[in-house]
Tab-separated table of C-alpha atoms in Angstrom:
chain	number	residue	atom	x	y	z
A	1	MET	CA	-26.895	65.594	-58.692
A	2	SER	CA	-27.086	69.369	-58.931
A	3	GLU	CA	-30.443	69.663	-57.041
A	4	PRO	CA	-30.440	72.317	-54.308
A	5	LEU	CA	-30.142	70.951	-50.800
A	6	THR	CA	-33.650	71.557	-49.641
A	7	GLU	CA	-34.520	68.169	-48.208
A	8	VAL	CA	-34.983	68.171	-44.486
A	9	GLU	CA	-33.213	65.402	-42.657
A	10	PRO	CA	-35.475	63.066	-40.788
A	11	VAL	CA	-34.934	63.352	-37.063
A	12	ASN	CA	-34.205	60.018	-35.491
A	13	THR	CA	-33.187	59.697	-31.816
A	14	GLY	CA	-31.649	63.037	-31.238
A	15	ASP	CA	-32.621	66.383	-32.579
A	16	VAL	CA	-29.587	66.848	-34.731
A	17	ALA	CA	-29.495	66.135	-38.473
A	18	PRO	CA	-26.613	63.897	-39.636
A	19	ALA	CA	-23.524	65.974	-39.990
A	20	THR	CA	-22.031	63.679	-42.647
A	21	ARG	CA	-23.006	61.417	-45.536
A	22	ARG	CA	-21.177	58.464	-46.831
A	23	VAL	CA	-19.595	58.761	-50.203
A	24	TRP	CA	-16.713	56.223	-50.353
A	25	ASP	CA	-17.436	52.558	-49.719
A	26	LEU	CA	-15.220	50.431	-47.518
A	27	PRO	CA	-13.606	48.461	-50.356
A	28	ILE	CA	-12.525	51.631	-52.188
A	29	ARG	CA	-10.999	53.069	-48.972
A	30	VAL	CA	-9.125	49.898	-48.204
A	31	PHE	CA	-8.087	49.784	-51.889
A	32	HIS	CA	-6.710	53.348	-51.737
A	33	TRP	CA	-4.573	52.872	-48.604
A	34	ALA	CA	-3.439	49.334	-49.486
A	35	LEU	CA	-2.306	50.856	-52.837
A	36	VAL	CA	-0.342	53.525	-50.982
A	37	LEU	CA	1.319	50.838	-48.849
A	38	ALA	CA	2.107	48.662	-51.818
A	39	ILE	CA	3.684	51.530	-53.749
A	40	VAL	CA	5.762	52.684	-50.817
A	41	GLY	CA	6.695	48.984	-50.162
A	42	ALA	CA	7.686	48.445	-53.789
A	43	TYR	CA	9.934	51.475	-53.660
A	44	ALA	CA	11.473	50.602	-50.330
A	45	THR	CA	12.159	46.955	-51.194
A	46	ASN	CA	13.976	48.032	-54.441
A	47	ARG	CA	16.090	50.561	-52.668
A	48	ALA	CA	16.882	48.501	-49.574
A	49	GLY	CA	19.227	46.063	-51.271
A	50	ILE	CA	19.028	43.017	-53.425
A	51	GLU	CA	18.364	40.679	-50.366
A	52	TYR	CA	14.995	42.395	-49.963
A	53	PHE	CA	13.992	42.351	-53.579
A	54	LYS	CA	11.825	39.267	-53.286
A	55	TYR	CA	9.420	41.381	-51.282
A	56	HIS	CA	9.293	43.818	-54.209
A	57	LEU	CA	7.579	41.010	-56.084
A	58	TRP	CA	5.049	40.634	-53.287
A	59	CYS	CA	4.297	44.384	-53.491
A	60	GLY	CA	3.917	44.006	-57.293
A	61	TYR	CA	1.345	41.160	-56.859
A	62	ALA	CA	-0.548	43.418	-54.484
A	63	VAL	CA	-0.632	46.258	-57.088
A	64	VAL	CA	-1.890	43.902	-59.827
A	65	VAL	CA	-4.650	42.660	-57.599
A	66	LEU	CA	-5.591	46.102	-56.291
A	67	ILE	CA	-5.635	47.731	-59.782
A	68	GLY	CA	-7.572	44.776	-61.160
A	69	PHE	CA	-10.057	45.178	-58.399
A	70	ARG	CA	-10.461	48.915	-58.898
A	71	THR	CA	-11.006	48.427	-62.601
A	72	VAL	CA	-13.790	45.931	-61.977
A	73	TRP	CA	-15.179	48.073	-59.194
A	74	GLY	CA	-15.374	50.936	-61.685
A	75	LEU	CA	-18.001	48.796	-63.429
A	76	VAL	CA	-19.889	47.121	-60.683
A	77	GLY	CA	-19.034	49.100	-57.562
A	78	THR	CA	-21.025	51.686	-55.603
A	79	TYR	CA	-22.182	54.942	-57.204
A	80	HIS	CA	-19.116	57.125	-56.806
A	81	ALA	CA	-16.692	54.263	-57.680
A	82	ARG	CA	-18.250	53.671	-61.089
A	83	PHE	CA	-16.399	55.184	-64.033
A	84	TRP	CA	-19.607	56.192	-65.920
A	85	ASN	CA	-20.566	58.409	-62.964
A	86	PHE	CA	-17.441	60.541	-62.912
A	87	VAL	CA	-15.322	60.179	-66.028
A	88	ARG	CA	-16.101	63.060	-68.375
A	89	GLY	CA	-15.045	63.950	-71.888
A	90	PRO	CA	-12.335	66.532	-72.843
A	91	ALA	CA	-14.854	69.315	-73.459
A	92	ALA	CA	-16.622	68.803	-70.115
A	93	THR	CA	-13.204	68.511	-68.333
A	94	MET	CA	-12.080	71.744	-69.942
A	95	ARG	CA	-15.242	73.528	-68.929
A	96	PHE	CA	-14.660	72.344	-65.387
A	97	ILE	CA	-11.028	73.612	-65.434
A	98	LEU	CA	-12.192	76.991	-66.767
A	99	ALA	CA	-14.947	77.203	-64.101
A	100	THR	CA	-12.428	76.330	-61.434
A	101	LEU	CA	-10.124	79.092	-62.543
A	102	ARG	CA	-13.044	81.533	-62.288
A	103	GLY	CA	-14.095	80.115	-58.968
A	104	THR	CA	-17.528	79.100	-60.265
A	105	GLU	CA	-17.151	75.311	-60.396
A	106	ARG	CA	-19.785	73.190	-58.796
A	107	ARG	CA	-18.991	70.856	-55.931
A	108	TYR	CA	-18.818	67.230	-56.609
A	109	ALA	CA	-19.549	64.662	-53.907
A	110	GLY	CA	-17.199	62.101	-55.553
A	111	HIS	CA	-14.399	62.680	-58.117
A	112	ASN	CA	-14.613	65.925	-60.060
A	113	PRO	CA	-13.816	65.748	-63.823
A	114	LEU	CA	-10.176	66.668	-63.323
A	115	GLY	CA	-9.809	64.149	-60.462
A	116	ALA	CA	-11.240	61.592	-62.886
A	117	VAL	CA	-8.366	62.181	-65.312
A	118	MET	CA	-5.909	61.496	-62.461
A	119	VAL	CA	-7.823	58.360	-61.498
A	120	ILE	CA	-7.586	57.021	-65.001
A	121	ALA	CA	-3.849	58.090	-65.377
A	122	LEU	CA	-2.848	56.458	-62.113
A	123	LEU	CA	-4.838	53.283	-62.885
A	124	ALA	CA	-3.370	53.019	-66.368
A	125	GLY	CA	0.147	53.821	-65.194
A	126	LEU	CA	0.103	51.408	-62.317
A	127	LEU	CA	-1.518	48.644	-64.389
A	128	THR	CA	1.237	48.979	-67.006
A	129	GLN	CA	3.910	49.184	-64.208
A	130	SER	CA	2.723	46.063	-62.416
A	131	ILE	CA	2.230	44.048	-65.587
A	132	THR	CA	5.670	44.953	-66.994
A	133	GLY	CA	7.150	43.990	-63.726
A	134	LEU	CA	5.778	40.462	-63.998
A	135	PHE	CA	7.799	40.074	-67.185
A	136	ALA	CA	10.921	41.955	-66.142
A	137	ASN	CA	14.336	40.715	-64.957
A	138	ASP	CA	17.174	42.544	-63.264
A	139	GLU	CA	19.936	40.583	-65.133
A	140	ILE	CA	21.376	39.607	-61.762
A	141	LEU	CA	19.170	37.447	-59.589
A	142	ASN	CA	15.535	38.325	-59.875
A	143	PHE	CA	13.086	37.340	-62.534
A	144	GLY	CA	9.517	38.469	-62.871
A	145	PRO	CA	7.308	35.363	-62.457
A	146	LEU	CA	5.990	35.559	-66.008
A	147	SER	CA	9.351	36.388	-67.688
A	148	GLY	CA	9.660	32.804	-68.873
A	149	TYR	CA	6.807	33.523	-71.295
A	150	VAL	CA	8.815	36.049	-73.296
A	151	SER	CA	12.273	36.165	-74.960
A	152	SER	CA	15.234	37.514	-73.020
A	153	ASP	CA	15.303	40.582	-75.199
A	154	ARG	CA	11.574	41.345	-74.717
A	155	SER	CA	11.942	40.834	-71.011
A	156	LEU	CA	14.806	43.371	-70.948
A	157	ALA	CA	12.804	45.907	-72.944
A	158	LEU	CA	9.885	45.572	-70.610
A	159	THR	CA	12.304	46.006	-67.680
A	160	SER	CA	13.555	49.269	-69.152
A	161	LEU	CA	9.901	50.430	-69.468
A	162	HIS	CA	9.284	49.382	-65.888
A	163	ARG	CA	12.272	51.444	-64.668
A	164	GLN	CA	11.288	54.574	-66.625
A	165	LEU	CA	7.612	54.525	-65.953
A	166	PHE	CA	8.419	54.747	-62.200
A	167	TYR	CA	9.343	58.418	-62.646
A	168	TRP	CA	6.111	59.187	-64.508
A	169	ILE	CA	4.047	57.525	-61.788
A	170	MET	CA	5.878	59.416	-59.094
A	171	GLY	CA	5.054	62.624	-61.053
A	172	ALA	CA	1.372	61.750	-61.146
A	173	VAL	CA	1.406	60.805	-57.409
A	174	LEU	CA	3.018	64.148	-56.656
A	175	LEU	CA	0.367	66.051	-58.579
A	176	HIS	CA	-2.376	63.991	-56.883
A	177	VAL	CA	-0.979	65.032	-53.433
A	178	ILE	CA	-0.656	68.658	-54.479
A	179	ALA	CA	-4.289	68.646	-55.663
A	180	VAL	CA	-5.401	67.260	-52.258
A	181	ILE	CA	-3.407	70.004	-50.522
A	182	LEU	CA	-4.919	72.742	-52.779
A	183	HIS	CA	-8.376	71.440	-51.974
A	184	ARG	CA	-7.475	71.848	-48.315
A	185	VAL	CA	-5.903	75.273	-48.581
A	186	LEU	CA	-7.964	76.929	-51.241
A	187	LYS	CA	-11.352	75.275	-50.973
A	188	LYS	CA	-11.169	74.454	-47.235
A	189	GLU	CA	-12.239	70.906	-48.266
A	190	ASP	CA	-10.608	67.902	-46.435
A	191	LEU	CA	-10.317	64.999	-48.889
A	192	VAL	CA	-8.079	62.884	-46.693
A	193	LYS	CA	-10.403	62.184	-43.783
A	194	PRO	CA	-13.318	60.986	-46.046
A	195	MET	CA	-10.776	58.550	-47.594
A	196	PHE	CA	-10.402	56.989	-44.098
A	197	ASN	CA	-14.008	57.038	-42.774
A	198	GLY	CA	-15.968	57.331	-46.078
A	199	HIS	CA	-17.973	60.309	-44.890
A	200	LYS	CA	-18.083	63.927	-46.192
A	201	PRO	CA	-19.848	66.782	-44.529
A	202	ALA	CA	-23.625	66.686	-45.226
A	203	HIS	CA	-23.509	70.189	-46.838
A	204	SER	CA	-21.292	68.977	-49.594
A	205	VAL	CA	-23.355	65.826	-50.445
A	206	ASN	CA	-26.901	65.776	-51.614
A	207	PRO	CA	-29.038	63.100	-49.744
A	208	HIS	CA	-29.498	61.012	-52.902
A	209	GLU	CA	-25.822	61.025	-53.514
A	210	GLU	CA	-25.084	59.162	-50.328
A	211	ILE	CA	-24.297	55.467	-50.874
A	212	ALA	CA	-26.348	52.856	-48.993
A	213	SER	CA	-24.088	49.937	-48.846
A	214	SER	CA	-20.384	49.110	-49.308
A	215	ARG	CA	-21.016	45.841	-51.125
A	216	VAL	CA	-18.162	44.291	-49.212
A	217	VAL	CA	-18.964	40.670	-50.121
A	218	LEU	CA	-18.926	41.450	-53.869
A	219	ALA	CA	-15.672	43.238	-53.416
A	220	LEU	CA	-14.065	40.282	-51.630
A	221	LEU	CA	-15.216	37.890	-54.358
A	222	ILE	CA	-13.688	40.149	-57.027
A	223	VAL	CA	-10.339	40.288	-55.159
A	224	LEU	CA	-10.325	36.500	-54.658
A	225	ALA	CA	-11.124	35.918	-58.371
A	226	ILE	CA	-8.351	38.214	-59.522
A	227	ALA	CA	-5.840	36.815	-57.024
A	228	GLY	CA	-6.764	33.349	-58.083
A	229	VAL	CA	-6.246	34.011	-61.781
A	230	LEU	CA	-2.916	35.690	-61.107
A	231	SER	CA	-1.637	32.859	-58.979
A	232	TRP	CA	-2.725	30.338	-61.583
A	233	TYR	CA	-0.776	32.146	-64.301
A	234	VAL	CA	2.302	32.452	-62.022
A	235	SER	CA	2.246	28.826	-61.017
A	236	GLN	CA	1.976	27.690	-64.673
A	237	ALA	CA	4.728	29.976	-66.007
A	238	PRO	CA	7.836	28.418	-67.485
A	239	LEU	CA	11.224	29.078	-65.906
A	240	PRO	CA	12.970	32.213	-67.058
A	241	GLN	CA	15.257	31.706	-69.970
A	242	ALA	CA	18.320	33.554	-68.865
A	243	ASP	CA	19.705	31.036	-66.413
A	244	SER	CA	19.904	28.305	-68.972
A	245	PHE	CA	21.550	30.094	-71.946
A	246	MET	CA	24.980	28.528	-71.311
B	1	MET	CA	68.100	35.751	-130.765
B	2	GLY	CA	66.070	33.111	-128.903
B	3	SER	CA	68.032	33.712	-125.681
B	4	ASN	CA	67.694	37.483	-126.129
B	5	LEU	CA	63.853	37.178	-126.433
B	6	THR	CA	63.778	34.912	-123.442
B	7	THR	CA	65.832	37.398	-121.353
B	8	ARG	CA	63.545	40.286	-122.374
B	9	VAL	CA	60.478	38.263	-121.478
B	10	ARG	CA	62.030	37.343	-118.158
B	11	VAL	CA	62.924	40.943	-117.318
B	12	ALA	CA	59.452	41.997	-118.225
B	13	ALA	CA	57.859	39.349	-116.096
B	14	ILE	CA	60.109	40.157	-113.106
B	15	GLY	CA	59.339	43.875	-113.569
B	16	THR	CA	55.619	43.182	-113.655
B	17	LEU	CA	55.867	41.086	-110.597
B	18	ILE	CA	57.818	43.770	-108.604
B	19	ALA	CA	55.462	46.540	-109.767
B	20	GLY	CA	52.547	44.411	-108.864
B	21	ALA	CA	53.983	43.661	-105.429
B	22	ILE	CA	54.623	47.328	-104.792
B	23	LEU	CA	51.041	48.245	-105.892
B	24	ALA	CA	49.653	45.484	-103.770
B	25	ALA	CA	51.681	46.580	-100.748
B	26	ALA	CA	50.616	50.131	-101.248
B	27	ALA	CA	46.929	49.031	-101.492
B	28	PHE	CA	47.316	46.843	-98.507
B	29	ALA	CA	48.829	49.646	-96.440
B	30	GLN	CA	45.951	51.957	-97.327
B	31	SER	CA	42.954	49.880	-96.724
B	32	PRO	CA	42.131	47.252	-94.070
B	33	PRO	CA	42.341	43.591	-95.045
B	34	ALA	CA	39.288	42.052	-96.622
B	35	GLY	CA	36.678	41.388	-93.944
B	36	GLY	CA	38.780	43.324	-91.518
B	37	ASP	CA	37.737	45.301	-88.443
B	38	LYS	CA	36.003	48.485	-89.513
B	39	ARG	CA	35.076	49.554	-86.007
B	40	THR	CA	36.414	52.669	-84.374
B	41	PRO	CA	38.607	52.287	-81.259
B	42	ALA	CA	35.628	53.415	-79.222
B	43	GLU	CA	33.336	50.818	-80.723
B	44	ARG	CA	35.987	48.133	-80.070
B	45	ALA	CA	36.397	49.264	-76.428
B	46	ILE	CA	32.601	49.046	-75.903
B	47	ASP	CA	32.415	45.694	-77.662
B	48	TYR	CA	35.129	44.376	-75.458
B	49	ARG	CA	33.483	45.528	-72.363
B	50	GLN	CA	30.084	44.164	-73.335
B	51	ALA	CA	31.612	40.802	-74.222
B	52	MET	CA	33.165	40.719	-70.776
B	53	PHE	CA	29.878	41.497	-69.038
B	54	THR	CA	28.240	38.804	-71.251
B	55	VAL	CA	30.717	36.226	-69.949
B	56	ILE	CA	30.416	37.448	-66.336
B	57	GLY	CA	26.602	37.311	-66.617
B	58	GLY	CA	26.802	33.863	-68.314
B	59	ASN	CA	28.738	32.481	-65.352
B	60	PHE	CA	26.827	34.366	-62.634
B	61	GLY	CA	23.495	33.248	-64.063
B	62	PRO	CA	23.746	29.656	-62.730
B	63	ILE	CA	24.916	31.022	-59.359
B	64	GLY	CA	21.889	33.327	-59.251
B	65	GLY	CA	19.631	30.452	-60.087
B	66	MET	CA	20.947	28.416	-57.177
B	67	GLN	CA	20.921	31.439	-54.923
B	68	GLN	CA	17.206	31.983	-55.659
B	69	GLY	CA	16.251	28.332	-55.588
B	70	ARG	CA	15.396	28.081	-59.239
B	71	ALA	CA	18.079	25.345	-59.574
B	72	PRO	CA	19.245	22.876	-56.869
B	73	PHE	CA	22.500	23.924	-55.098
B	74	ASN	CA	25.554	22.279	-56.522
B	75	GLY	CA	28.777	23.336	-54.659
B	76	THR	CA	31.172	22.020	-57.326
B	77	GLU	CA	29.338	23.879	-60.120
B	78	ALA	CA	29.063	27.012	-58.016
B	79	LEU	CA	32.723	26.987	-57.221
B	80	LYS	CA	33.665	26.678	-60.928
B	81	ARG	CA	31.375	29.617	-61.834
B	82	ALA	CA	32.513	31.748	-58.799
B	83	GLN	CA	36.160	31.318	-59.725
B	84	ARG	CA	35.461	32.409	-63.274
B	85	VAL	CA	33.488	35.475	-62.166
B	86	ALA	CA	36.277	36.303	-59.654
B	87	ALA	CA	38.952	36.132	-62.336
B	88	LEU	CA	36.848	38.189	-64.785
B	89	SER	CA	36.020	40.805	-62.194
B	90	GLY	CA	39.644	41.774	-62.252
B	91	PHE	CA	39.293	42.871	-65.909
B	92	LEU	CA	36.710	45.514	-65.079
B	93	GLU	CA	38.910	48.205	-63.780
B	94	ASP	CA	40.353	48.879	-67.276
B	95	ALA	CA	37.252	48.037	-69.232
B	96	PHE	CA	35.999	51.580	-69.067
B	97	PRO	CA	38.595	53.604	-70.865
B	98	ASP	CA	37.908	57.318	-71.643
B	99	ILE	CA	37.383	56.609	-75.297
B	100	SER	CA	34.476	54.279	-74.569
B	101	LYS	CA	32.450	57.094	-72.880
B	102	GLU	CA	30.219	57.760	-75.862
B	103	GLY	CA	28.652	55.259	-78.178
B	104	ASP	CA	26.166	52.483	-78.252
B	105	THR	CA	26.438	51.702	-74.512
B	106	ARG	CA	24.294	51.834	-71.317
B	107	ALA	CA	27.327	52.971	-69.307
B	108	LYS	CA	26.390	56.440	-67.977
B	109	PRO	CA	28.826	59.417	-68.343
B	110	GLU	CA	28.756	59.618	-64.527
B	111	ILE	CA	31.216	56.712	-64.557
B	112	TRP	CA	33.862	59.074	-65.883
B	113	ALA	CA	32.625	62.078	-63.969
B	114	ASP	CA	32.581	60.207	-60.653
B	115	ARG	CA	35.448	57.836	-61.286
B	116	ALA	CA	36.520	57.417	-57.616
B	117	GLU	CA	33.062	56.253	-56.609
B	118	PHE	CA	32.855	53.917	-59.661
B	119	ASP	CA	36.309	52.504	-58.902
B	120	LYS	CA	35.260	51.813	-55.367
B	121	LEU	CA	32.277	49.860	-56.461
B	122	VAL	CA	34.427	47.845	-58.848
B	123	LYS	CA	36.814	47.102	-55.963
B	124	ASP	CA	33.900	45.936	-53.763
B	125	PHE	CA	32.836	43.644	-56.626
B	126	ASN	CA	36.452	42.220	-56.845
B	127	THR	CA	36.479	41.682	-53.071
B	128	HIS	CA	33.070	40.023	-52.833
B	129	THR	CA	33.568	37.729	-55.862
B	130	ALA	CA	36.898	36.562	-54.456
B	131	ALA	CA	35.137	35.957	-51.128
B	132	LEU	CA	32.429	33.909	-52.819
B	133	ALA	CA	34.968	31.706	-54.547
B	134	ALA	CA	37.016	31.433	-51.263
B	135	THR	CA	33.854	30.451	-49.365
B	136	LEU	CA	33.041	27.678	-51.806
B	137	ALA	CA	36.645	26.526	-51.987
B	138	LYS	CA	36.752	26.164	-48.267
B	139	ASP	CA	33.381	24.421	-47.929
B	140	SER	CA	31.497	23.591	-51.097
B	141	LYS	CA	28.761	21.948	-49.031
B	142	SER	CA	27.500	24.898	-47.055
B	143	GLU	CA	24.494	26.290	-49.041
B	144	GLU	CA	23.920	28.914	-46.350
B	145	ALA	CA	27.472	30.459	-46.583
B	146	PHE	CA	27.119	30.261	-50.365
B	147	LYS	CA	23.877	32.183	-50.388
B	148	THR	CA	25.224	34.938	-48.106
B	149	ALA	CA	28.378	35.343	-50.217
B	150	ALA	CA	26.435	35.291	-53.448
B	151	THR	CA	23.982	37.894	-52.188
B	152	ALA	CA	26.953	40.272	-51.505
B	153	VAL	CA	28.150	39.883	-55.075
B	154	ALA	CA	24.600	40.390	-56.457
B	155	GLY	CA	24.266	43.513	-54.307
B	156	ASP	CA	27.428	44.945	-55.884
B	157	CYS	CA	25.953	44.260	-59.355
B	158	LYS	CA	22.694	46.048	-58.452
B	159	GLY	CA	24.371	48.927	-56.576
B	160	CYS	CA	26.512	49.754	-59.626
B	161	HIS	CA	23.736	49.134	-62.222
B	162	ASP	CA	21.290	51.383	-60.306
B	163	LYS	CA	23.900	54.199	-60.197
B	164	PHE	CA	25.907	53.893	-63.390
B	165	ARG	CA	23.817	52.247	-65.993
B	166	THR	CA	20.922	53.766	-67.974
B	167	LYS	CA	17.507	52.497	-67.011
């Protein structure tokens, strides 16, 4: 990974070497922006009024499937998607932070060790948020599809957690956005465009760090499997208890 | 002799009874009756309020179930529930006395800090619960009208909970 960039690009049709190399596979890019939409949608459908709240559940299902997908993709996805290839221990992460403060950190084609911490924090936070939502209820009209599996008290405790965790997730999202802006301003590195087209400038990616395929079929199979399991659980769930306590 | 003893016994007995009664009355005045209410006024006010929301929720629950399609629509049942909720909604305006601000409650202090806004939301709730009952009283067959009116009530619940109840 830290080899110097000495390799000469093979010249194909033109006489220019490729300006960019692919780092993010298509599934991970779709995952990222779909997750943004789902989070914005979940927020908007909660704020818009109770008649829109049923769509909040749709957004929640999307988050469950997306986070489930990303977790599996972290095991079987392309190189930069896999957790083993970018998650580092506390000591290595601390060394990276100190190097960054001194301005001597090395450049990472994928997630750097600090970015890895944010990936894990967001995945864990959103997984908890979406799962607690499935068991929550608003004590008015809406019941999470799996709330019938737990007692009314447990459901309310999970609802409370769901409401409070929102602020923590917003804090993490804010930090994430600030980090992207700092990369842009301080390091002159655009992280947004690669998240759309998958490519980073060739000078920041070693040739062997480029990914060859997006493994789109595998990604689709994972998404279908997770969505299938979720809809099976939802369809089998007993009715919520609170309507029938009289 | 015999009658003298009887008189003395009688006087002693009556005296004991009177003394006992006075002691008992004094004791009664000082401590609450056995098994009595040991709650503070604030705790009683909060319990009263929570009991009321329990009954409101208990009667809105079946309405919510019908509104969301978890239970089949039954206009007669909905009307009965709606009338109860409408009647109970009138109790809310004085269910938040100042003494009930602090204690084991999810009511936020903002209720008392922003009383005008809170009272307005309670008023909306009164209006919409009355409208729901009136809608069903006029036509208990129209599921569509019921759903619209029930959504307005539920919106009031959520609006106030989001603003004035701890998460």
